[in-house]
XYZ file of C-alpha atoms in Angstrom:
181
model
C 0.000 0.000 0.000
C 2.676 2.408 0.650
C 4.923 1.211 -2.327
C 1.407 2.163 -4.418
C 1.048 5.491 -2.934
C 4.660 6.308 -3.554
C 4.312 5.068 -6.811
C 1.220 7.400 -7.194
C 3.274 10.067 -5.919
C 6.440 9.845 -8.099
C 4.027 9.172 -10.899
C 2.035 12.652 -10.613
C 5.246 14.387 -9.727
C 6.133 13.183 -12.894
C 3.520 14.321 -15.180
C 3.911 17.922 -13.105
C 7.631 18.463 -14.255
C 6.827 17.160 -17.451
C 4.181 20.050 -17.717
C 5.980 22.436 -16.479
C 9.212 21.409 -19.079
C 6.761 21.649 -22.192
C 5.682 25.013 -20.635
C 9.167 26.468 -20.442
C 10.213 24.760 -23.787
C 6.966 26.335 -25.740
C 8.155 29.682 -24.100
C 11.553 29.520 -24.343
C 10.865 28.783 -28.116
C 8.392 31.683 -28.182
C 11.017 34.019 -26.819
C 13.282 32.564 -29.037
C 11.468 33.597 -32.364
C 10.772 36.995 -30.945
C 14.086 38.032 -30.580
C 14.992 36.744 -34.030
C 12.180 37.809 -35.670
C 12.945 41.625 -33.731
C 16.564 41.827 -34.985
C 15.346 41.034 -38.189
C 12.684 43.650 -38.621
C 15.836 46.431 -38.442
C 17.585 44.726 -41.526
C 15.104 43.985 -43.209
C 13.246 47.604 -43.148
C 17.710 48.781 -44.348
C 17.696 45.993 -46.708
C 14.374 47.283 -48.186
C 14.981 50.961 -48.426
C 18.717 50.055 -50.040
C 16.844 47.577 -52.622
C 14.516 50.217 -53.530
C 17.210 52.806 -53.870
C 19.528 51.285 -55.907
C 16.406 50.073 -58.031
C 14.651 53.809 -58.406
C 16.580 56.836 -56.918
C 16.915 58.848 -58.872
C 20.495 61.017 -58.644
C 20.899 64.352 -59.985
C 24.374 65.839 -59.999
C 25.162 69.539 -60.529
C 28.230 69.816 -62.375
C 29.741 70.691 -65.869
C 30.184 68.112 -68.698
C 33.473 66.809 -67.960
C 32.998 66.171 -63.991
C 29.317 64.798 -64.308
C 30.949 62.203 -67.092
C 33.642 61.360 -64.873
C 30.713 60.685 -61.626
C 28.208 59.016 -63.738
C 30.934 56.519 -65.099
C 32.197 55.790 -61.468
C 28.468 55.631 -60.078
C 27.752 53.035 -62.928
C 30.926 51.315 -63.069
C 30.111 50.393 -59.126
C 27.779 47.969 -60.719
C 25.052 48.892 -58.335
C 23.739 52.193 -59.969
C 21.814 52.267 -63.241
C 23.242 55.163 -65.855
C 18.980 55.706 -66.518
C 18.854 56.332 -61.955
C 21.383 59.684 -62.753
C 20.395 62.727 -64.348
C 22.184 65.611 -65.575
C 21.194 69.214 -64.063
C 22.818 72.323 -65.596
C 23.122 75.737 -63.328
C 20.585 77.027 -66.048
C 17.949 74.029 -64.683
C 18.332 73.953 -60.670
C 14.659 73.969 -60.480
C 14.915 69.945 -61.659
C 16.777 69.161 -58.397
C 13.440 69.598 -56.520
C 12.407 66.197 -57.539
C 15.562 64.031 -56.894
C 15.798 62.321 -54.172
C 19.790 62.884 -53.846
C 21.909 65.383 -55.248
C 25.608 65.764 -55.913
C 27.192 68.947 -56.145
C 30.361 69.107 -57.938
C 31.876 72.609 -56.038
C 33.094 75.652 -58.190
C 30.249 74.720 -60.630
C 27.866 77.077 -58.785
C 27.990 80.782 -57.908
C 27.302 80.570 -53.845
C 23.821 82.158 -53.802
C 22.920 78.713 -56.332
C 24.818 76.583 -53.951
C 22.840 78.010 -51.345
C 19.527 78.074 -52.870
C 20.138 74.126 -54.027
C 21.364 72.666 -50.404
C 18.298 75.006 -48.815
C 15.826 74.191 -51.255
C 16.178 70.505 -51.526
C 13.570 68.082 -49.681
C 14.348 67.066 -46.061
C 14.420 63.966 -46.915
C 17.281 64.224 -50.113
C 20.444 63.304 -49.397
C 22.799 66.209 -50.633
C 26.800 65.491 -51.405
C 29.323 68.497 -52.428
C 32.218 66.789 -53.917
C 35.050 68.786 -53.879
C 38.063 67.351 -55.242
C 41.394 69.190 -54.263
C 41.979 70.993 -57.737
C 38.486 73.095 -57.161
C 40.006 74.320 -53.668
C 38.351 74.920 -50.474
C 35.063 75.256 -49.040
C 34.946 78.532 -47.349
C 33.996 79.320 -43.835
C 30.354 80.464 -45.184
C 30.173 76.917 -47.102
C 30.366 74.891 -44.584
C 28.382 76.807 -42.101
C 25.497 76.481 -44.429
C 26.565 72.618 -44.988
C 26.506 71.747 -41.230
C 22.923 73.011 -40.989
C 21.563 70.755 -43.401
C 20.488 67.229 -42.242
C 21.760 64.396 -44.809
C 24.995 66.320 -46.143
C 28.343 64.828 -47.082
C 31.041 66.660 -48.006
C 33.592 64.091 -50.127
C 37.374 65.104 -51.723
C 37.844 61.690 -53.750
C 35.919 60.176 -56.158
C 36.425 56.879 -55.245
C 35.163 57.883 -51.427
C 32.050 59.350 -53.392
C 30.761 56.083 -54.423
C 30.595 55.028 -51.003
C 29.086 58.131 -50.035
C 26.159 57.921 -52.545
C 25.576 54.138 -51.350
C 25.650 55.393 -46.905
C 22.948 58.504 -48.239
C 21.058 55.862 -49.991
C 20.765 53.649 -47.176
C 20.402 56.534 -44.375
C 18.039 59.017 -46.362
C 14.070 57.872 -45.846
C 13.169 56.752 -49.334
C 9.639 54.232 -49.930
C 8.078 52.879 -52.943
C 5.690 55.790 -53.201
C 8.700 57.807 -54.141
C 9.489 56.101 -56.920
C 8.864 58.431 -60.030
């Protein structure tokens, strides 16, 4: 009688921790998934906004014949920007910047009341670059006081460093499908 009771005891005991293992396994599993499926919802919103990006934005660089050839063919030659993404804008056209969605600036191109007007006029959300390569000199003190004020700037001296600038503004700079032109 006491070997059956014992029996009945270790028995129910057993069933109790086997509950309560299946309850910590089911959570621990649940726990588990949320944390993956949490660190995933950050690179996955990045990976989105790059893809779309390097699908659709459109670039417009501000610079003379010669330097916007020489950006285009580095921006396209990365492999990861189409030549149709990058568009052309003259000083007598500045009014086509309002639509891009980032905008490179070679520096010397524009007389500073344009260069102002461009890097205050653009969207909050545009990334803006000046690339100013040592042969066009240096950004004044007034330059890059206006520069610093503007969210999603980058001021770049090598064109090779440019490419890599163009792909952080792409990734940093809030972009969605319903900008797509």
């Amino acid at each position: 009688m006491i070997i059956d009771f014992l029996t009945s005891v270790f028995n129910l005991l057993s069933n109790i921790f086997g509950c309560i293992e299946t309850i910590c396994t089911v959570l621990g599993f649940a726990a588990g998934l949320a944390i993956f499926v949490g660190s995933l919802a950050g690179i996955t919103q990045a990976m989105c906004r790059f893809g779309l990006a390097l699908c659709a934005k459109r670039i417009a660089i501000i610079a003379g014949s010669d330097d916007f050839n020489d950006i285009k063919k580095d921006l396209v030659n990365s492999g990861l920007i189409k030549a149709k993404n990058i568009q052309h804008v003259t000083n007598k056209h500045l009014n086509e910047v309002q639509s891009a969605l980032l905008v490179i600036i070679v520096y010397g191109y524009l007389e500073y009341e344009e260069f102002s007007a461009v890097a205050r006029g653009k969207k909050t959300q545009c990334g803006l670059i000046v690339y100013c390569p040592p042969e066009k000199g240096r950004i004044d003190a007034r330059g890059m006081k206006l520069l610093s004020m503007i969210p999603f700037t980058a001021l770049c001296n090598f064109r090779g460093r440019m490419v890599n600038d163009v792909l952080l503004m792409m990734l940093s700079t809030s972009f969605k499908g319903k900008d797509i032109n």
